Each structure stands twice: as structure tokens, then as C-alpha cells.
Amino acid sequence: MSGRSHGWTRQTGARLIGFLVCSLALGACTSLPRTPYTAAEASTSRVLDIDGLRRYADEPIAKFSFEKDTGTATKSYLALSGGGADGAYGVGVLNGWTAARTRPAFSVVSGVSTGGLIAPFAFLGSQYDETLKEVYTSGIAESLLSDPSIMRVLFGSGLFGNTRLRELVARYVGPEIMAQVARENAKGRRLLIVTTDLDTQRTAIWDMGKIAAVGTPEALKLFRDVMAASASIPLVFPPIMIDAEGQGRRFQEMHVDGGVTAPVLTLPEALLFQGSRLPGTAKLDIYILVNKKIERNFELVSNSTIDVASRSLSSITQSQTRSIIFSTYDFAKRNRLGFHLSYIARDYPAPVSEGFDTAYMRALYQYGYEKAAAGQAWTSTLP
């Protein structure tokens, strides 16, 4: 089924946008109540009554641990960006990389938004290549944007609800996946997924290996919630509410798409933007897999509300992504680290509709697969 009939197209958005704008005031009056908490409580909050399950990207560098490389092997860091349906590109690159037999076993994997859905399987290795291919090419993703409801906007906070997103995560992420992540975490490997904490406006970096190591049903729920939150595009999907505790009080934090504040996570802000150097003597190869186009392109934008808004948001995200890539490149050069970048070429055909169009995703997967299998997916230069 095509995205035109089973997704949120520009035409659908144009019909709904006027009503959505008019309903904002009413929606504010009918929003679901929350337990209030303070900035002081937020600053000391923890989840599952355990310290260290997450860090924030703007914390001092001392809060982050960097293992020293005592051998000759080079560590590898894979950073997966957001991009919605364009995540099919990243999946194709990973699977083509496997076919080329040059894919590393990554020391660290980070994921944002659609990259957060890919990250656990990329972290666990090529045994999950077919799982990722199924998620991004079988058509299952199209159901995420079916049945938009104005009532959800009025009495909730997302046009499509998050039931299908939660079901998708739960279908593929169970106790076995969590146990495997915990085992790899015990070996010193790290899996990180990014969300945006709307209450504090901070980028939360979740240590999924530590969460998995807890091994309880509550930890599995949190593991799934973080994945779903990372991909919860504001207004499209409702936020994910995560139980927390601070200064002896219980409350819920509001988390949404990590791409709101960090389109891709390479290294903490204290390293990238403050001129710091990598602690220790670790050798590191950084691979940034961008599930979108990052080169500027010309497009005659229709003078309509939905098209102007869409193009504006796309431009903001693209600029943020380029800034992080450029900062990471400069950091890598200063520290003599390996820098590798992959992204969708500027001239690759755009989708015919918004949403998760299966035909588009299959073609994009194949494009990424063929580039990686031929050894042409990665560049060490800036766009």
C-alpha cells in the first residue's frame, strides 16, 4: 500500500493544518494533567532508582567515561542520525557493509530518532540484518502514520497516537534482545540512545547497556520506552512519559524525538564545541551515518502553510546536522581520529509523498546497500 493512501501526505496535512491551528487553544484547555515538579528536582532525578542510566549532552566532560586503549586495536563509534523513512538508507548501508565483509564490531553505537530504532540491532551485529530489513522494507512501517485523529490532538498530544509505535518496538525488542545488549555491555561496549527532555529542554543520552543489565521487567519497559521516545516526532506522536524520582518525590518526565535537540550524537558537547581533547590515549574511528540529505538543494517551494513549514523545519534540521558534522570533523582532525561520513546524495529522487512509503523505502534501502557493498558508502571529506 502506498504512502498516499496509508501515510500523512502533504495534501492531508494541508487539509488538517488549519483545524490544528484553530484547535491549539482548545487543546491547551483539554491537555492531560501532570504531576508538577521543580527544576531542582529535575536536576537530581534518576530512573528506576538507579544512578547513571543516562547523562545529558551538555554536562561537564568529567561526567562521561572514556576507556583508554591499552592495545593496538582501534575502537569504532557508529553514530546513527534521525530521518524517519530515510532510515531505510542506513539499514541498506549496514547490510551492504556486511556483504562487503568490512563492517566493524562497533565499540560504541549511538542512535537518534529513526537511528534510535536501528541502533540496538546495529549494535548486536549482522545477525539482525534481516530484522532491520523487515522493519524498513516490508511495509510494516506504513501503519505508524495511519488513521490520523483530530480528537487525539484535542484530548492528547499527537495526531496519530503512539500505540502502533509502541507495538512495533515491543514486537522486535524483548527479553532476549535486552539480555544480548547486557552481555555486550559487560564486555565494555556501549549502546546509547538519545531523547529530548521537553521539561528541561536538554538532550538525554540513555545508556541502554546499563538499563539492559538491570534485567527486570521494569528495565525492559524503560528500554522500550526510550526507543519509542527517541522516535516520537512532536505533534505527530505523543510524548513518552518516563517515571522518575528526585529529592524524594515521584513524577513523570516528558520525552520526545531526540532529533529535536540533537539530529545526530557523535560526542558530548563539552568535547565538540568547547575545544576539548579526547581524554586518555584511545584510538578511535568515528562513522557518522546520516539518514537524510545534508547538501543544500534548490526547490521551488509552494506558497502554502504546510509546504513553507515543512521546508523551514527541514532547513533547521539540515543546518543542525551540518554543524555537528563539521564540529566532529574538526575534533577528529585535532585528535588524529578517523572520520567517516555517509549520507543520501543530493540528487537522489525525493519521495512522492510524506510518510513511510514502502516503495520509496525499498528503493532507498537498495541504494544504500549497493553503495556499501561496492565500498562507496563512506567518505572522509566534508560535503
mmCIF file of C-alpha atoms in Angstrom:
data_model
loop_
_atom_site.group_PDB
_atom_site.id
_atom_site.type_symbol
_atom_site.label_atom_id
_atom_site.label_comp_id
_atom_site.label_asym_id
_atom_site.label_seq_id
_atom_site.Cartn_x
_atom_site.Cartn_y
_atom_site.Cartn_z
ATOM 1 C CA MET A 1 0.000 0.000 0.000
ATOM 2 C CA SER A 2 1.443 3.382 -0.934
ATOM 3 C CA GLY A 3 2.166 6.259 1.399
ATOM 4 C CA ARG A 4 -0.524 8.305 -0.380
ATOM 5 C CA SER A 5 -3.262 6.064 0.959
ATOM 6 C CA HIS A 6 -1.654 4.978 4.218
ATOM 7 C CA GLY A 7 0.528 7.892 5.312
ATOM 8 C CA TRP A 8 0.328 11.570 6.120
ATOM 9 C CA THR A 9 0.763 13.267 2.749
ATOM 10 C CA ARG A 10 1.274 16.975 2.121
ATOM 11 C CA GLN A 11 -2.307 17.141 0.873
ATOM 12 C CA THR A 12 -3.617 15.533 4.060
ATOM 13 C CA GLY A 13 -1.522 17.902 6.121
ATOM 14 C CA ALA A 14 -2.795 20.910 4.183
ATOM 15 C CA ARG A 15 -6.406 19.929 4.922
ATOM 16 C CA LEU A 16 -5.695 19.405 8.610
ATOM 17 C CA ILE A 17 -3.312 22.228 9.396
ATOM 18 C CA GLY A 18 -5.959 24.939 9.600
ATOM 19 C CA PHE A 19 -8.069 22.970 12.019
ATOM 20 C CA LEU A 20 -4.994 22.072 14.087
ATOM 21 C CA VAL A 21 -4.021 25.729 14.461
ATOM 22 C CA CYS A 22 -7.556 26.705 15.437
ATOM 23 C CA SER A 23 -7.690 23.884 17.963
ATOM 24 C CA LEU A 24 -4.471 24.766 19.820
ATOM 25 C CA ALA A 25 -6.203 26.950 22.374
ATOM 26 C CA LEU A 26 -8.870 24.347 23.000
ATOM 27 C CA GLY A 27 -6.214 21.662 23.128
ATOM 28 C CA ALA A 28 -4.375 23.559 25.854
ATOM 29 C CA CYS A 29 -7.518 23.553 27.956
ATOM 30 C CA THR A 30 -8.072 19.827 27.496
ATOM 31 C CA SER A 31 -4.487 18.592 27.896
ATOM 32 C CA LEU A 32 -3.878 15.680 30.215
ATOM 33 C CA PRO A 33 -2.909 16.706 33.775
ATOM 34 C CA ARG A 34 0.630 16.116 35.063
ATOM 35 C CA THR A 35 2.229 15.900 38.487
ATOM 36 C CA PRO A 36 4.181 19.149 38.864
ATOM 37 C CA TYR A 37 7.852 19.101 39.817
ATOM 38 C CA THR A 38 10.617 21.679 40.081
ATOM 39 C CA ALA A 39 13.867 22.407 38.265
ATOM 40 C CA ALA A 40 15.750 21.428 41.430
ATOM 41 C CA GLU A 41 14.012 18.055 41.481
ATOM 42 C CA ALA A 42 14.714 17.589 37.781
ATOM 43 C CA SER A 43 18.426 18.301 38.308
ATOM 44 C CA THR A 44 18.739 15.361 40.714
ATOM 45 C CA SER A 45 16.270 12.998 39.079
ATOM 46 C CA ARG A 46 17.026 9.363 38.392
ATOM 47 C CA VAL A 47 15.119 6.498 36.802
ATOM 48 C CA LEU A 48 14.464 3.001 38.223
ATOM 49 C CA ASP A 49 16.040 4.330 41.450
ATOM 50 C CA ILE A 50 19.474 3.781 39.842
ATOM 51 C CA ASP A 51 22.149 6.376 39.160
ATOM 52 C CA GLY A 52 23.938 6.642 35.824
ATOM 53 C CA LEU A 53 21.320 5.240 33.451
ATOM 54 C CA ARG A 54 21.599 8.455 31.450
ATOM 55 C CA ARG A 55 23.693 11.555 31.025
ATOM 56 C CA TYR A 56 22.909 14.893 29.388
ATOM 57 C CA ALA A 57 24.837 16.103 26.352
ATOM 58 C CA ASP A 58 25.647 19.462 27.961
ATOM 59 C CA GLU A 59 27.139 18.027 31.168
ATOM 60 C CA PRO A 60 30.832 18.558 32.015
ATOM 61 C CA ILE A 61 33.180 16.131 30.312
ATOM 62 C CA ALA A 62 34.120 14.652 33.700
ATOM 63 C CA LYS A 63 30.656 13.044 33.833
ATOM 64 C CA PHE A 64 31.486 10.916 30.785
ATOM 65 C CA SER A 65 33.805 7.899 30.994
ATOM 66 C CA PHE A 66 36.327 7.178 28.241
ATOM 67 C CA GLU A 67 38.226 3.910 28.351
ATOM 68 C CA LYS A 68 41.895 4.065 27.485
ATOM 69 C CA ASP A 69 43.060 1.921 24.599
ATOM 70 C CA THR A 70 45.767 -0.282 26.076
ATOM 71 C CA GLY A 71 46.209 -2.378 22.927
ATOM 72 C CA THR A 72 46.735 -1.747 19.236
ATOM 73 C CA ALA A 73 43.132 -2.212 18.115
ATOM 74 C CA THR A 74 41.228 0.893 17.027
ATOM 75 C CA LYS A 75 37.868 1.476 18.626
ATOM 76 C CA SER A 76 34.933 2.343 16.386
ATOM 77 C CA TYR A 77 31.996 4.657 17.047
ATOM 78 C CA LEU A 78 28.864 4.472 14.867
ATOM 79 C CA ALA A 79 26.523 7.486 15.109
ATOM 80 C CA LEU A 80 23.095 6.965 13.507
ATOM 81 C CA SER A 81 21.057 10.089 12.737
ATOM 82 C CA GLY A 82 17.349 10.727 12.560
ATOM 83 C CA GLY A 83 15.484 10.790 9.270
ATOM 84 C CA GLY A 84 12.137 8.962 9.501
ATOM 85 C CA ALA A 85 11.545 6.794 6.445
ATOM 86 C CA ASP A 86 15.053 7.658 5.245
ATOM 87 C CA GLY A 87 16.302 5.263 7.920
ATOM 88 C CA ALA A 88 15.970 2.706 5.109
ATOM 89 C CA TYR A 89 19.188 4.204 3.737
ATOM 90 C CA GLY A 90 21.088 3.491 6.940
ATOM 91 C CA VAL A 91 19.759 -0.059 7.091
ATOM 92 C CA GLY A 92 20.830 -0.606 3.479
ATOM 93 C CA VAL A 93 24.315 0.714 4.231
ATOM 94 C CA LEU A 94 24.670 -1.557 7.268
ATOM 95 C CA ASN A 95 23.551 -4.625 5.362
ATOM 96 C CA GLY A 96 25.688 -3.785 2.332
ATOM 97 C CA TRP A 97 28.617 -3.240 4.677
ATOM 98 C CA THR A 98 28.076 -6.763 5.980
ATOM 99 C CA ALA A 99 28.066 -8.088 2.418
ATOM 100 C CA ALA A 100 31.372 -6.313 1.745
ATOM 101 C CA ARG A 101 32.828 -8.050 4.824
ATOM 102 C CA THR A 102 34.373 -4.823 6.082
ATOM 103 C CA ARG A 103 31.857 -3.907 8.783
ATOM 104 C CA PRO A 104 33.463 -3.450 12.230
ATOM 105 C CA ALA A 105 32.110 -4.669 15.551
ATOM 106 C CA PHE A 106 31.405 -1.201 16.948
ATOM 107 C CA SER A 107 32.720 -0.212 20.353
ATOM 108 C CA VAL A 108 30.005 2.430 20.686
ATOM 109 C CA VAL A 109 26.723 2.882 18.817
ATOM 110 C CA SER A 110 24.511 5.941 19.259
ATOM 111 C CA GLY A 111 21.086 6.452 17.725
ATOM 112 C CA VAL A 112 18.673 9.363 17.377
ATOM 113 C CA SER A 113 15.019 9.078 16.272
ATOM 114 C CA THR A 114 14.869 6.503 13.446
ATOM 115 C CA GLY A 115 18.530 5.891 14.278
ATOM 116 C CA GLY A 116 17.405 5.031 17.800
ATOM 117 C CA LEU A 117 15.196 2.273 16.378
ATOM 118 C CA ILE A 118 18.104 0.943 14.296
ATOM 119 C CA ALA A 119 20.801 1.270 16.974
ATOM 120 C CA PRO A 120 20.204 -1.840 19.144
ATOM 121 C CA PHE A 121 20.260 -4.128 16.114
ATOM 122 C CA ALA A 122 23.303 -2.421 14.580
ATOM 123 C CA PHE A 123 24.988 -2.759 17.975
ATOM 124 C CA LEU A 124 24.297 -6.505 18.151
ATOM 125 C CA GLY A 125 25.685 -7.077 14.669
ATOM 126 C CA SER A 126 24.908 -8.642 11.319
ATOM 127 C CA GLN A 127 22.754 -11.409 12.814
ATOM 128 C CA TYR A 128 19.980 -8.786 12.881
ATOM 129 C CA ASP A 129 20.400 -7.534 9.313
ATOM 130 C CA GLU A 130 17.252 -9.302 8.165
ATOM 131 C CA THR A 131 15.286 -7.938 11.114
ATOM 132 C CA LEU A 132 16.207 -4.379 10.172
ATOM 133 C CA LYS A 133 15.428 -5.035 6.525
ATOM 134 C CA GLU A 134 11.979 -6.326 7.504
ATOM 135 C CA VAL A 135 11.192 -3.279 9.640
ATOM 136 C CA TYR A 136 12.163 -0.821 6.892
ATOM 137 C CA THR A 137 11.087 -2.585 3.692
ATOM 138 C CA SER A 138 8.232 -4.999 4.487
ATOM 139 C CA GLY A 139 5.545 -2.296 4.729
ATOM 140 C CA ILE A 140 5.063 -2.591 8.477
ATOM 141 C CA ALA A 141 6.287 0.980 8.991
ATOM 142 C CA GLU A 142 3.388 2.389 6.952
ATOM 143 C CA SER A 143 0.958 1.584 9.751
ATOM 144 C CA LEU A 144 2.682 4.095 12.029
ATOM 145 C CA LEU A 145 1.034 7.006 10.210
ATOM 146 C CA SER A 146 -2.404 5.559 9.608
ATOM 147 C CA ASP A 147 -5.713 6.876 10.956
ATOM 148 C CA PRO A 148 -4.880 10.450 11.949
ATOM 149 C CA SER A 149 -7.304 11.798 14.532
ATOM 150 C CA ILE A 150 -8.083 15.407 15.415
ATOM 151 C CA MET A 151 -9.541 14.113 18.688
ATOM 152 C CA ARG A 152 -6.083 12.879 19.699
ATOM 153 C CA VAL A 153 -4.759 16.396 19.201
ATOM 154 C CA LEU A 154 -7.590 17.931 21.234
ATOM 155 C CA PHE A 155 -7.529 15.449 24.107
ATOM 156 C CA GLY A 156 -3.938 14.214 23.835
ATOM 157 C CA SER A 157 -0.778 15.475 22.157
ATOM 158 C CA GLY A 158 -0.224 13.585 18.916
ATOM 159 C CA LEU A 159 -2.086 13.315 15.646
ATOM 160 C CA PHE A 160 -1.506 9.577 15.196
ATOM 161 C CA GLY A 161 -1.199 8.249 18.748
ATOM 162 C CA ASN A 162 1.719 6.032 19.728
ATOM 163 C CA THR A 163 0.065 2.637 20.078
ATOM 164 C CA ARG A 164 1.488 1.345 16.798
ATOM 165 C CA LEU A 165 4.955 2.750 17.523
ATOM 166 C CA ARG A 166 4.988 1.047 20.914
ATOM 167 C CA GLU A 167 3.736 -2.193 19.376
ATOM 168 C CA LEU A 168 6.452 -2.061 16.717
ATOM 169 C CA VAL A 169 9.171 -1.666 19.341
ATOM 170 C CA ALA A 170 7.706 -4.395 21.571
ATOM 171 C CA ARG A 171 7.411 -6.781 18.623
ATOM 172 C CA TYR A 172 11.154 -6.701 17.930
ATOM 173 C CA VAL A 173 12.632 -5.858 21.337
ATOM 174 C CA GLY A 174 12.059 -8.463 24.026
ATOM 175 C CA PRO A 175 13.973 -10.070 26.908
ATOM 176 C CA GLU A 176 16.349 -11.857 24.509
ATOM 177 C CA ILE A 177 17.483 -8.612 22.850
ATOM 178 C CA MET A 178 17.905 -6.952 26.227
ATOM 179 C CA ALA A 179 19.963 -9.885 27.543
ATOM 180 C CA GLN A 180 22.243 -9.740 24.499
ATOM 181 C CA VAL A 181 22.752 -5.987 24.932
ATOM 182 C CA ALA A 182 23.582 -6.573 28.609
ATOM 183 C CA ARG A 183 26.208 -9.180 27.691
ATOM 184 C CA GLU A 184 27.886 -6.833 25.208
ATOM 185 C CA ASN A 185 27.762 -4.016 27.747
ATOM 186 C CA ALA A 186 29.632 -6.245 30.208
ATOM 187 C CA LYS A 187 32.417 -6.508 27.610
ATOM 188 C CA GLY A 188 32.855 -2.728 27.643
ATOM 189 C CA ARG A 189 30.800 -1.897 24.544
ATOM 190 C CA ARG A 190 28.266 0.936 24.768
ATOM 191 C CA LEU A 191 24.808 1.447 23.251
ATOM 192 C CA LEU A 192 23.429 4.991 23.540
ATOM 193 C CA ILE A 193 20.006 6.288 22.501
ATOM 194 C CA VAL A 194 19.048 9.958 22.546
ATOM 195 C CA THR A 195 15.782 11.600 23.580
ATOM 196 C CA THR A 196 14.787 15.213 24.171
ATOM 197 C CA ASP A 197 13.570 16.023 27.689
ATOM 198 C CA LEU A 198 10.970 18.702 26.964
ATOM 199 C CA ASP A 199 10.671 19.800 30.598
ATOM 200 C CA THR A 200 14.363 20.708 30.848
ATOM 201 C CA GLN A 201 14.976 21.252 27.103
ATOM 202 C CA ARG A 202 18.061 19.024 27.353
ATOM 203 C CA THR A 203 19.451 16.213 25.233
ATOM 204 C CA ALA A 204 19.254 12.992 27.265
ATOM 205 C CA ILE A 205 21.769 10.258 26.419
ATOM 206 C CA TRP A 206 20.500 6.902 27.689
ATOM 207 C CA ASP A 207 22.978 4.128 28.468
ATOM 208 C CA MET A 208 20.948 1.225 27.106
ATOM 209 C CA GLY A 209 23.534 -1.342 28.179
ATOM 210 C CA LYS A 210 23.216 -0.290 31.811
ATOM 211 C CA ILE A 211 19.423 -0.376 31.534
ATOM 212 C CA ALA A 212 19.584 -3.851 29.985
ATOM 213 C CA ALA A 213 21.925 -5.052 32.743
ATOM 214 C CA VAL A 214 19.245 -4.317 35.344
ATOM 215 C CA GLY A 215 17.337 -7.213 33.811
ATOM 216 C CA THR A 216 13.918 -6.589 35.378
ATOM 217 C CA PRO A 217 10.516 -6.209 33.655
ATOM 218 C CA GLU A 218 10.668 -2.525 34.619
ATOM 219 C CA ALA A 219 14.025 -2.220 32.864
ATOM 220 C CA LEU A 220 12.602 -3.825 29.713
ATOM 221 C CA LYS A 221 9.729 -1.332 29.773
ATOM 222 C CA LEU A 222 12.196 1.548 30.131
ATOM 223 C CA PHE A 223 14.361 0.151 27.326
ATOM 224 C CA ARG A 224 11.337 0.100 25.025
ATOM 225 C CA ASP A 225 10.089 3.498 26.220
ATOM 226 C CA VAL A 226 13.424 5.147 25.436
ATOM 227 C CA MET A 227 13.425 3.698 21.908
ATOM 228 C CA ALA A 228 9.845 4.856 21.329
ATOM 229 C CA ALA A 229 10.525 8.297 22.829
ATOM 230 C CA SER A 230 13.566 8.819 20.604
ATOM 231 C CA ALA A 231 11.336 8.348 17.546
ATOM 232 C CA SER A 232 8.293 10.284 18.847
ATOM 233 C CA ILE A 233 8.094 13.263 16.497
ATOM 234 C CA PRO A 234 6.284 16.100 18.334
ATOM 235 C CA LEU A 235 2.640 16.661 17.273
ATOM 236 C CA VAL A 236 2.806 13.540 15.112
ATOM 237 C CA PHE A 237 3.258 11.128 18.040
ATOM 238 C CA PRO A 238 2.509 11.851 21.720
ATOM 239 C CA PRO A 239 5.460 12.232 24.101
ATOM 240 C CA ILE A 240 6.570 9.245 26.134
ATOM 241 C CA MET A 241 6.182 9.798 29.869
ATOM 242 C CA ILE A 242 9.029 8.256 31.880
ATOM 243 C CA ASP A 243 8.751 7.668 35.630
ATOM 244 C CA ALA A 244 11.489 9.382 37.632
ATOM 245 C CA GLU A 245 12.350 10.382 41.182
ATOM 246 C CA GLY A 246 14.102 13.459 42.504
ATOM 247 C CA GLN A 247 14.628 14.704 46.043
ATOM 248 C CA GLY A 248 12.289 12.041 47.359
ATOM 249 C CA ARG A 249 9.386 12.891 45.026
ATOM 250 C CA ARG A 250 7.955 10.785 42.205
ATOM 251 C CA PHE A 251 6.945 12.370 38.898
ATOM 252 C CA GLN A 252 6.970 11.772 35.146
ATOM 253 C CA GLU A 253 9.363 13.365 32.685
ATOM 254 C CA MET A 254 8.182 14.195 29.153
ATOM 255 C CA HIS A 255 10.470 12.821 26.428
ATOM 256 C CA VAL A 256 10.191 13.204 22.654
ATOM 257 C CA ASP A 257 12.249 12.735 19.491
ATOM 258 C CA GLY A 258 15.960 13.116 20.189
ATOM 259 C CA GLY A 259 16.301 14.928 16.865
ATOM 260 C CA VAL A 260 14.576 17.999 18.340
ATOM 261 C CA THR A 261 17.833 18.911 20.091
ATOM 262 C CA ALA A 262 20.432 16.593 18.512
ATOM 263 C CA PRO A 263 19.901 15.300 14.945
ATOM 264 C CA VAL A 264 22.906 13.010 15.440
ATOM 265 C CA LEU A 265 25.053 12.289 18.520
ATOM 266 C CA THR A 266 28.763 11.932 17.957
ATOM 267 C CA LEU A 267 30.485 13.164 21.131
ATOM 268 C CA PRO A 268 29.378 15.248 24.151
ATOM 269 C CA GLU A 269 29.029 18.981 23.619
ATOM 270 C CA ALA A 270 31.890 19.646 26.057
ATOM 271 C CA LEU A 271 34.241 17.954 23.593
ATOM 272 C CA LEU A 272 32.813 19.158 20.295
ATOM 273 C CA PHE A 273 32.016 22.793 20.962
ATOM 274 C CA GLN A 274 34.457 23.804 23.698
ATOM 275 C CA GLY A 275 37.729 22.797 22.062
ATOM 276 C CA SER A 276 38.417 19.929 24.459
ATOM 277 C CA ARG A 277 40.572 16.941 23.640
ATOM 278 C CA LEU A 278 39.683 13.268 23.997
ATOM 279 C CA PRO A 279 40.790 12.018 27.431
ATOM 280 C CA GLY A 280 43.230 9.143 27.546
ATOM 281 C CA THR A 281 45.099 7.660 24.608
ATOM 282 C CA ALA A 282 42.226 5.898 22.833
ATOM 283 C CA LYS A 283 42.427 5.428 19.081
ATOM 284 C CA LEU A 284 39.025 5.943 17.533
ATOM 285 C CA ASP A 285 37.307 5.725 14.152
ATOM 286 C CA ILE A 286 34.092 7.773 14.013
ATOM 287 C CA TYR A 287 31.443 6.696 11.491
ATOM 288 C CA ILE A 288 28.525 9.123 11.031
ATOM 289 C CA LEU A 289 25.646 7.510 9.159
ATOM 290 C CA VAL A 290 23.186 10.261 8.205
ATOM 291 C CA ASN A 291 19.724 9.066 7.194
ATOM 292 C CA LYS A 292 18.963 12.134 5.106
ATOM 293 C CA LYS A 293 20.402 14.588 2.615
ATOM 294 C CA ILE A 294 22.790 17.127 4.091
ATOM 295 C CA GLU A 295 23.842 19.066 1.000
ATOM 296 C CA ARG A 296 21.785 22.160 0.284
ATOM 297 C CA ASN A 297 19.487 21.861 -2.711
ATOM 298 C CA PHE A 298 17.203 24.142 -4.690
ATOM 299 C CA GLU A 299 13.463 23.545 -4.534
ATOM 300 C CA LEU A 300 10.699 25.903 -5.632
ATOM 301 C CA VAL A 301 8.549 25.915 -2.504
ATOM 302 C CA SER A 302 4.803 26.229 -2.868
ATOM 303 C CA ASN A 303 3.404 29.284 -1.063
ATOM 304 C CA SER A 304 1.246 27.213 1.266
ATOM 305 C CA THR A 305 1.369 26.896 5.039
ATOM 306 C CA ILE A 306 2.246 23.204 5.134
ATOM 307 C CA ASP A 307 4.967 23.427 2.466
ATOM 308 C CA VAL A 308 6.582 26.529 3.997
ATOM 309 C CA ALA A 309 6.546 24.906 7.446
ATOM 310 C CA SER A 310 7.921 21.633 6.100
ATOM 311 C CA ARG A 311 10.736 23.316 4.177
ATOM 312 C CA SER A 312 11.610 25.532 7.156
ATOM 313 C CA LEU A 313 11.840 22.626 9.596
ATOM 314 C CA SER A 314 13.877 20.642 7.085
ATOM 315 C CA SER A 315 16.299 23.564 6.728
ATOM 316 C CA ILE A 316 16.705 23.879 10.504
ATOM 317 C CA THR A 317 17.435 20.173 10.912
ATOM 318 C CA GLN A 318 19.841 20.173 7.979
ATOM 319 C CA SER A 319 21.761 23.128 9.427
ATOM 320 C CA GLN A 320 21.960 21.463 12.862
ATOM 321 C CA THR A 321 23.201 18.237 11.293
ATOM 322 C CA ARG A 322 25.856 20.008 9.224
ATOM 323 C CA SER A 323 27.056 21.919 12.295
ATOM 324 C CA ILE A 324 27.547 18.702 14.269
ATOM 325 C CA ILE A 325 29.280 17.005 11.337
ATOM 326 C CA PHE A 326 31.658 19.937 10.821
ATOM 327 C CA SER A 327 32.444 20.133 14.558
ATOM 328 C CA THR A 328 33.086 16.399 14.687
ATOM 329 C CA TYR A 329 35.360 16.624 11.642
ATOM 330 C CA ASP A 330 37.398 19.415 13.268
ATOM 331 C CA PHE A 331 37.570 17.470 16.536
ATOM 332 C CA ALA A 332 38.696 14.301 14.741
ATOM 333 C CA LYS A 333 41.455 16.168 12.909
ATOM 334 C CA ARG A 334 42.725 17.814 16.120
ATOM 335 C CA ASN A 335 42.822 14.453 17.891
ATOM 336 C CA ARG A 336 44.058 12.433 14.896
ATOM 337 C CA LEU A 337 40.944 10.263 14.854
ATOM 338 C CA GLY A 338 39.422 8.511 11.875
ATOM 339 C CA PHE A 339 36.485 10.384 10.338
ATOM 340 C CA HIS A 340 33.967 8.644 8.043
ATOM 341 C CA LEU A 341 30.682 10.063 6.739
ATOM 342 C CA SER A 342 27.796 8.583 4.759
ATOM 343 C CA TYR A 343 24.623 10.352 3.625
ATOM 344 C CA ILE A 344 21.991 10.388 0.888
ATOM 345 C CA ALA A 345 23.230 12.170 -2.229
ATOM 346 C CA ARG A 346 21.646 15.483 -3.142
ATOM 347 C CA ASP A 347 20.377 14.179 -6.494
ATOM 348 C CA TYR A 348 18.633 11.080 -5.085
ATOM 349 C CA PRO A 349 14.912 11.274 -6.050
ATOM 350 C CA ALA A 350 12.641 12.656 -3.337
ATOM 351 C CA PRO A 351 9.629 10.587 -2.177
ATOM 352 C CA VAL A 352 6.328 11.256 -3.879
ATOM 353 C CA SER A 353 4.579 11.620 -0.509
ATOM 354 C CA GLU A 354 5.294 12.275 3.130
ATOM 355 C CA GLY A 355 5.185 9.305 5.492
ATOM 356 C CA PHE A 356 6.567 5.783 5.288
ATOM 357 C CA ASP A 357 6.083 4.927 1.621
ATOM 358 C CA THR A 358 7.136 1.282 1.210
ATOM 359 C CA ALA A 359 8.188 1.534 -2.440
ATOM 360 C CA TYR A 360 10.383 4.551 -1.655
ATOM 361 C CA MET A 361 11.916 2.835 1.388
ATOM 362 C CA ARG A 362 12.703 -0.332 -0.576
ATOM 363 C CA ALA A 363 14.419 1.663 -3.310
ATOM 364 C CA LEU A 364 16.353 3.707 -0.758
ATOM 365 C CA TYR A 365 17.419 0.550 1.084
ATOM 366 C CA GLN A 366 18.751 -0.898 -2.162
ATOM 367 C CA TYR A 367 20.585 2.344 -2.951
ATOM 368 C CA GLY A 368 22.348 2.263 0.421
ATOM 369 C CA TYR A 369 23.037 -1.469 0.148
ATOM 370 C CA GLU A 370 24.668 -1.202 -3.268
ATOM 371 C CA LYS A 371 26.831 1.767 -2.231
ATOM 372 C CA ALA A 372 28.128 -0.058 0.848
ATOM 373 C CA ALA A 373 28.578 -3.429 -0.884
ATOM 374 C CA ALA A 374 30.682 -1.689 -3.535
ATOM 375 C CA GLY A 375 32.771 0.099 -0.883
ATOM 376 C CA GLN A 376 31.425 3.524 -1.901
ATOM 377 C CA ALA A 377 29.230 4.460 1.073
ATOM 378 C CA TRP A 378 31.854 6.309 3.128
ATOM 379 C CA THR A 379 33.843 9.487 2.603
ATOM 380 C CA SER A 380 36.458 11.104 4.808
ATOM 381 C CA THR A 381 35.810 14.594 3.482
ATOM 382 C CA LEU A 382 33.109 17.151 4.244
ATOM 383 C CA PRO A 383 30.219 17.754 1.845
#
